[in-house]
CSV table of C-alpha atoms in Angstrom, one decimal:
chain,number,residue,atom,x,y,z
U,1,MET,CA,13.6,-7.3,8.4
U,2,GLU,CA,15.8,-6.1,11.3
U,3,SER,CA,18.2,-4.4,8.8
U,4,THR,CA,15.4,-2.3,7.3
U,5,ARG,CA,14.0,-1.6,10.8
U,6,ALA,CA,17.4,-0.2,11.8
U,7,ILE,CA,17.4,2.1,8.8
U,8,ILE,CA,13.9,3.4,9.2
U,9,THR,CA,14.3,4.1,12.9
U,10,ASP,CA,17.6,5.9,12.4
U,11,GLU,CA,16.4,9.5,12.8
U,12,THR,CA,19.7,10.9,11.4
U,13,LEU,CA,18.5,9.8,8.0
U,14,LEU,CA,15.6,12.2,8.3
U,15,ALA,CA,17.9,15.2,8.3
U,16,GLU,CA,18.1,15.4,4.5
U,17,VAL,CA,14.8,15.9,2.8
U,18,SER,CA,14.0,16.8,-0.8
U,19,ALA,CA,10.7,17.5,-2.4
U,20,LYS,CA,9.5,15.6,-5.5
U,21,GLY,CA,6.3,17.6,-5.6
U,22,ARG,CA,3.6,19.1,-3.4
U,23,ALA,CA,3.3,17.0,-0.2
U,24,ASN,CA,5.6,14.4,-1.8
U,25,PHE,CA,9.0,14.1,-0.1
U,26,VAL,CA,12.0,11.7,-0.2
U,27,THR,CA,14.4,11.3,2.8
U,28,ARG,CA,17.8,9.6,3.1
U,29,CYS,CA,15.8,6.9,4.8
U,30,ASP,CA,13.8,6.2,1.6
U,31,THR,CA,16.9,5.9,-0.5
U,32,ALA,CA,18.8,3.9,2.1
U,33,VAL,CA,16.1,1.3,2.4
U,34,GLN,CA,15.7,1.0,-1.4
U,35,ASN,CA,19.4,0.8,-2.0
U,36,PHE,CA,19.8,-1.9,0.7
U,37,LEU,CA,16.9,-4.1,-0.5
U,38,GLN,CA,17.7,-3.7,-4.2
U,39,ARG,CA,21.3,-4.8,-3.5
U,40,GLU,CA,20.1,-7.8,-1.5
U,41,LEU,CA,17.4,-8.8,-4.0
U,42,ARG,CA,19.8,-8.6,-7.0
U,43,ALA,CA,22.4,-10.7,-5.2
U,44,ARG,CA,19.9,-13.5,-4.7
U,45,TRP,CA,17.8,-13.2,-7.8
U,46,PRO,CA,19.8,-11.4,-10.5
U,47,GLN,CA,17.4,-12.4,-13.2
U,48,VAL,CA,14.4,-10.5,-11.7
U,49,GLN,CA,13.8,-6.9,-12.8
U,50,PHE,CA,13.3,-4.1,-10.2
U,51,LEU,CA,10.9,-1.2,-9.9
U,52,GLY,CA,11.3,1.1,-6.9
U,53,GLU,CA,9.7,4.4,-6.1
U,54,GLU,CA,13.0,6.2,-5.7
U,55,ALA,CA,14.6,5.2,-9.0
U,56,ALA,CA,13.3,5.6,-12.6
U,57,SER,CA,13.0,2.3,-14.5
U,58,GLU,CA,10.6,0.7,-17.0
U,59,PRO,CA,10.6,-3.0,-16.4
U,60,ASP,CA,8.9,-5.5,-18.7
U,61,PHE,CA,5.9,-6.7,-16.6
U,62,SER,CA,5.5,-9.8,-18.9
U,63,GLY,CA,8.4,-11.1,-16.9
U,64,SER,CA,9.3,-11.1,-13.2
U,65,VAL,CA,9.6,-7.8,-11.4
U,66,TRP,CA,10.2,-6.8,-7.8
U,67,VAL,CA,8.0,-3.8,-7.0
U,68,LEU,CA,9.2,-1.8,-3.9
U,69,ASP,CA,8.0,1.1,-1.9
U,70,PRO,CA,10.9,1.6,0.5
U,71,VAL,CA,8.9,3.8,2.9
U,72,ASP,CA,5.2,4.1,2.3
U,73,GLY,CA,4.1,6.9,4.6
U,74,THR,CA,7.2,9.2,4.3
U,75,ALA,CA,5.3,12.2,5.6
U,76,ASN,CA,4.3,10.2,8.7
U,77,LEU,CA,7.9,9.2,9.2
U,78,MET,CA,9.0,12.8,8.9
U,79,HIS,CA,6.5,13.9,11.5
U,80,HIS,CA,7.4,11.0,13.9
U,81,PHE,CA,3.9,9.6,13.4
U,82,GLN,CA,4.9,6.0,13.6
U,83,HIS,CA,2.7,4.6,10.8
U,84,SER,CA,4.9,3.8,7.9
U,85,ALA,CA,5.8,0.6,6.1
U,86,VAL,CA,8.1,-1.2,3.6
U,87,SER,CA,6.1,-2.7,0.8
U,88,LEU,CA,7.6,-5.3,-1.5
U,89,ALA,CA,5.9,-7.5,-4.1
U,90,LEU,CA,7.1,-10.0,-6.7
U,91,VAL,CA,5.0,-9.6,-9.9
U,92,GLU,CA,5.1,-12.4,-12.5
U,93,ALA,CA,3.5,-12.0,-15.9
U,94,GLY,CA,1.6,-9.0,-14.6
U,95,GLU,CA,0.2,-10.6,-11.4
U,96,PRO,CA,1.6,-10.5,-7.8
U,97,VAL,CA,2.7,-13.9,-6.5
U,98,PHE,CA,4.4,-12.8,-3.3
U,99,GLY,CA,3.9,-9.7,-1.1
U,100,VAL,CA,5.2,-8.4,2.2
U,101,VAL,CA,4.2,-5.3,4.1
U,102,TYR,CA,6.4,-4.6,7.1
U,103,GLN,CA,5.5,-2.1,9.9
U,104,PRO,CA,8.8,-1.6,11.8
U,105,PHE,CA,7.5,0.4,14.7
U,106,LEU,CA,5.0,-2.4,15.7
U,107,ALA,CA,7.2,-5.3,14.4
U,108,GLU,CA,4.3,-6.5,12.3
U,109,THR,CA,5.1,-8.4,9.1
U,110,PHE,CA,2.1,-9.1,6.7
U,111,THR,CA,2.9,-11.7,4.1
U,112,ALA,CA,1.0,-13.4,1.2
U,113,ARG,CA,1.8,-16.0,-1.4
U,114,ARG,CA,-0.6,-16.6,-4.3
U,115,GLY,CA,-2.8,-19.5,-3.5
U,116,ARG,CA,-1.4,-20.0,0.0
U,117,GLY,CA,-3.2,-17.4,2.1
U,118,ALA,CA,-2.1,-14.3,4.0
U,119,ARG,CA,-0.4,-14.1,7.4
U,120,LEU,CA,0.5,-11.6,10.1
U,121,ASN,CA,3.7,-12.6,11.9
U,122,GLY,CA,3.1,-16.1,10.7
U,123,ARG,CA,-0.5,-16.4,11.7
U,124,PRO,CA,-3.3,-16.7,9.2
U,125,ILE,CA,-5.5,-13.6,8.7
U,126,GLN,CA,-8.8,-13.0,7.0
U,127,VAL,CA,-10.9,-10.0,5.9
U,128,SER,CA,-13.9,-9.0,8.0
U,129,ALA,CA,-17.1,-11.0,7.7
U,130,GLY,CA,-20.6,-10.3,8.8
U,131,VAL,CA,-20.1,-6.6,9.5
U,132,PRO,CA,-23.0,-4.5,8.2
U,133,ALA,CA,-22.1,-1.5,6.1
U,134,ALA,CA,-23.5,0.8,8.7
U,135,ASP,CA,-21.0,-0.5,11.2
U,136,SER,CA,-18.0,-0.8,8.9
U,137,VAL,CA,-14.9,1.3,9.1
U,138,ILE,CA,-13.5,2.4,5.7
U,139,ALA,CA,-9.9,3.7,5.1
U,140,VAL,CA,-9.5,6.3,2.5
U,141,GLY,CA,-6.7,8.1,0.8
U,142,THR,CA,-6.9,11.8,-0.1
U,143,SER,CA,-4.5,11.6,-3.1
U,144,PRO,CA,-2.4,14.4,-1.7
U,145,TYR,CA,-0.2,14.7,-4.8
U,146,ASP,CA,-3.3,15.2,-7.0
U,147,ARG,CA,-5.1,18.2,-5.5
U,148,GLN,CA,-7.3,18.5,-8.7
U,149,LEU,CA,-9.1,15.4,-7.5
U,150,ALA,CA,-10.2,17.0,-4.2
U,151,ASP,CA,-13.8,17.8,-5.2
U,152,ALA,CA,-14.4,14.2,-6.5
U,153,ASN,CA,-12.6,12.7,-3.5
U,154,PHE,CA,-14.4,14.6,-0.8
U,155,ALA,CA,-17.8,14.1,-2.4
U,156,LEU,CA,-17.0,10.4,-2.3
U,157,PHE,CA,-15.9,10.6,1.3
U,158,ARG,CA,-19.2,12.3,2.2
U,159,ARG,CA,-21.2,9.4,0.5
U,160,LEU,CA,-19.1,6.9,2.3
U,161,PHE,CA,-19.5,8.6,5.7
U,162,GLU,CA,-23.3,8.7,5.3
U,163,ARG,CA,-23.3,4.9,4.7
U,164,CYS,CA,-20.6,3.5,6.9
U,165,GLY,CA,-19.7,3.6,10.6
U,166,ASP,CA,-16.7,5.8,10.2
U,167,LEU,CA,-13.7,6.7,8.0
U,168,ARG,CA,-10.0,6.5,8.6
U,169,ARG,CA,-7.2,8.3,6.8
U,170,THR,CA,-3.8,7.0,7.9
U,171,GLY,CA,-1.3,8.1,5.2
U,172,SER,CA,-0.1,4.6,4.1
U,173,ALA,CA,-1.8,2.8,1.3
U,174,ALA,CA,0.2,-0.4,2.0
U,175,LEU,CA,-0.9,-0.5,5.6
U,176,ASP,CA,-4.5,0.3,4.8
U,177,LEU,CA,-4.6,-2.7,2.5
U,178,ALA,CA,-2.8,-4.9,5.0
U,179,TYR,CA,-5.4,-3.8,7.6
U,180,VAL,CA,-8.3,-4.7,5.2
U,181,ALA,CA,-6.6,-8.2,4.9
U,182,ALA,CA,-6.4,-8.5,8.7
U,183,GLY,CA,-10.0,-7.4,9.3
U,184,ARG,CA,-9.0,-4.2,11.1
U,185,VAL,CA,-10.9,-2.1,8.6
U,186,GLU,CA,-13.6,-3.4,6.3
U,187,GLY,CA,-12.6,-1.5,3.2
U,188,TYR,CA,-10.2,0.9,1.5
U,189,LEU,CA,-10.4,3.3,-1.4
U,190,GLU,CA,-8.0,5.7,-3.1
U,191,ARG,CA,-7.5,7.3,-6.5
U,192,ASN,CA,-4.3,7.2,-8.6
U,193,LEU,CA,-2.2,4.8,-6.6
U,194,LYS,CA,1.2,3.8,-7.9
U,195,PRO,CA,2.1,0.1,-8.4
U,196,TRP,CA,4.5,0.2,-5.5
U,197,ASP,CA,1.7,1.5,-3.3
U,198,PHE,CA,-0.7,-1.4,-3.9
U,199,ALA,CA,1.0,-4.4,-5.4
U,200,ALA,CA,1.9,-6.2,-2.1
U,201,GLY,CA,-1.3,-5.0,-0.3
U,202,ALA,CA,-3.6,-6.1,-3.1
U,203,LEU,CA,-2.2,-9.7,-2.9
U,204,LEU,CA,-2.7,-9.6,0.9
U,205,VAL,CA,-6.4,-8.7,0.5
U,206,ARG,CA,-7.0,-11.3,-2.2
U,207,GLU,CA,-5.3,-14.1,-0.2
U,208,ALA,CA,-7.2,-13.1,2.9
U,209,GLY,CA,-10.5,-13.6,1.1
U,210,GLY,CA,-11.2,-10.1,-0.1
U,211,ARG,CA,-11.7,-8.4,-3.5
U,212,VAL,CA,-9.5,-5.8,-5.1
U,213,GLY,CA,-10.2,-3.8,-8.3
U,214,ASP,CA,-10.4,-0.4,-9.9
U,215,PHE,CA,-13.4,2.0,-9.7
U,216,GLY,CA,-14.9,0.3,-12.7
U,217,GLY,CA,-14.8,-3.1,-11.0
U,218,CYS,CA,-12.0,-4.5,-13.2
U,219,ALA,CA,-8.8,-6.2,-11.9
U,220,PRO,CA,-6.0,-3.7,-11.4
U,221,ASP,CA,-3.1,-3.4,-13.8
U,222,PHE,CA,0.0,-3.8,-11.6
U,223,SER,CA,2.2,-2.0,-14.1
U,224,LYS,CA,0.2,1.3,-14.0
U,225,ASN,CA,-1.4,3.8,-11.7
U,226,CYS,CA,-4.8,2.8,-10.5
U,227,ASP,CA,-7.9,4.0,-8.7
U,228,LEU,CA,-8.3,1.2,-6.1
U,229,ILE,CA,-11.1,-0.4,-4.0
U,230,ALA,CA,-10.4,-3.2,-1.6
U,231,ALA,CA,-12.9,-4.9,0.7
U,232,GLY,CA,-14.4,-8.1,1.9
U,233,PRO,CA,-16.8,-9.7,-0.6
U,234,GLU,CA,-19.9,-8.6,1.4
U,235,LEU,CA,-19.0,-4.9,1.1
U,236,TRP,CA,-17.3,-4.8,-2.2
U,237,ASP,CA,-20.4,-4.2,-4.4
U,238,GLU,CA,-21.6,-1.3,-2.2
U,239,LEU,CA,-18.2,0.4,-2.2
U,240,LEU,CA,-18.1,0.0,-6.0
U,241,CYS,CA,-21.5,1.6,-6.4
U,242,LEU,CA,-20.6,4.5,-4.2
U,243,ALA,CA,-17.3,5.1,-6.1
U,244,ALA,CA,-19.2,5.1,-9.4
U,245,GLU,CA,-21.6,7.9,-8.3
U,246,GLU,CA,-20.8,11.4,-9.4
């Protein structure tokens, strides 16, 4: 992880920025992290396919696929708002079996293996338990690349705000999911996430005792974009009902 930390904290790599769309940017840092990790992963596991945010590919998810977001929270990184992460998952036969979310500025590494629990810097973590909905803190994503969803999103945020203790919007889906797993927030919702946004974080939440699914309550498809809800089991049904209201 030290190698990726060195890349992400190298401010010279933020000098070159290109726009992929409205509020959607890529820096030299994004491509440097992806190139480094892709090279290292292929050297060790050449048989495993690769899907990264900064390179077009269409892997076969019936096999084994590394799913990488080299910098989740690029806008945060560009604004020196030190809340970004590297998110990497190994997906086998359509399901994540290993996930890591690394926050370089705090030296926090969240890891999970299917059936073996979730950890933060080697110590077991669990989702929140026993927190009433009225006292809960819910992280949300505004889907900034999909402004046509603004009316539906902000109506949902209003419903959430009326029922929970408070909302958070951090700009990193991977870290929001990791924070659900660690019990730092009680739930998280966002529309139209990409597989690299949520594959590792979803496994973290599951292995920490939480639930993850789409807005219809179904298990997410890790090969496609997805509207996602993650929460502890006590809050899951309530968030699902609020997301379903229109």
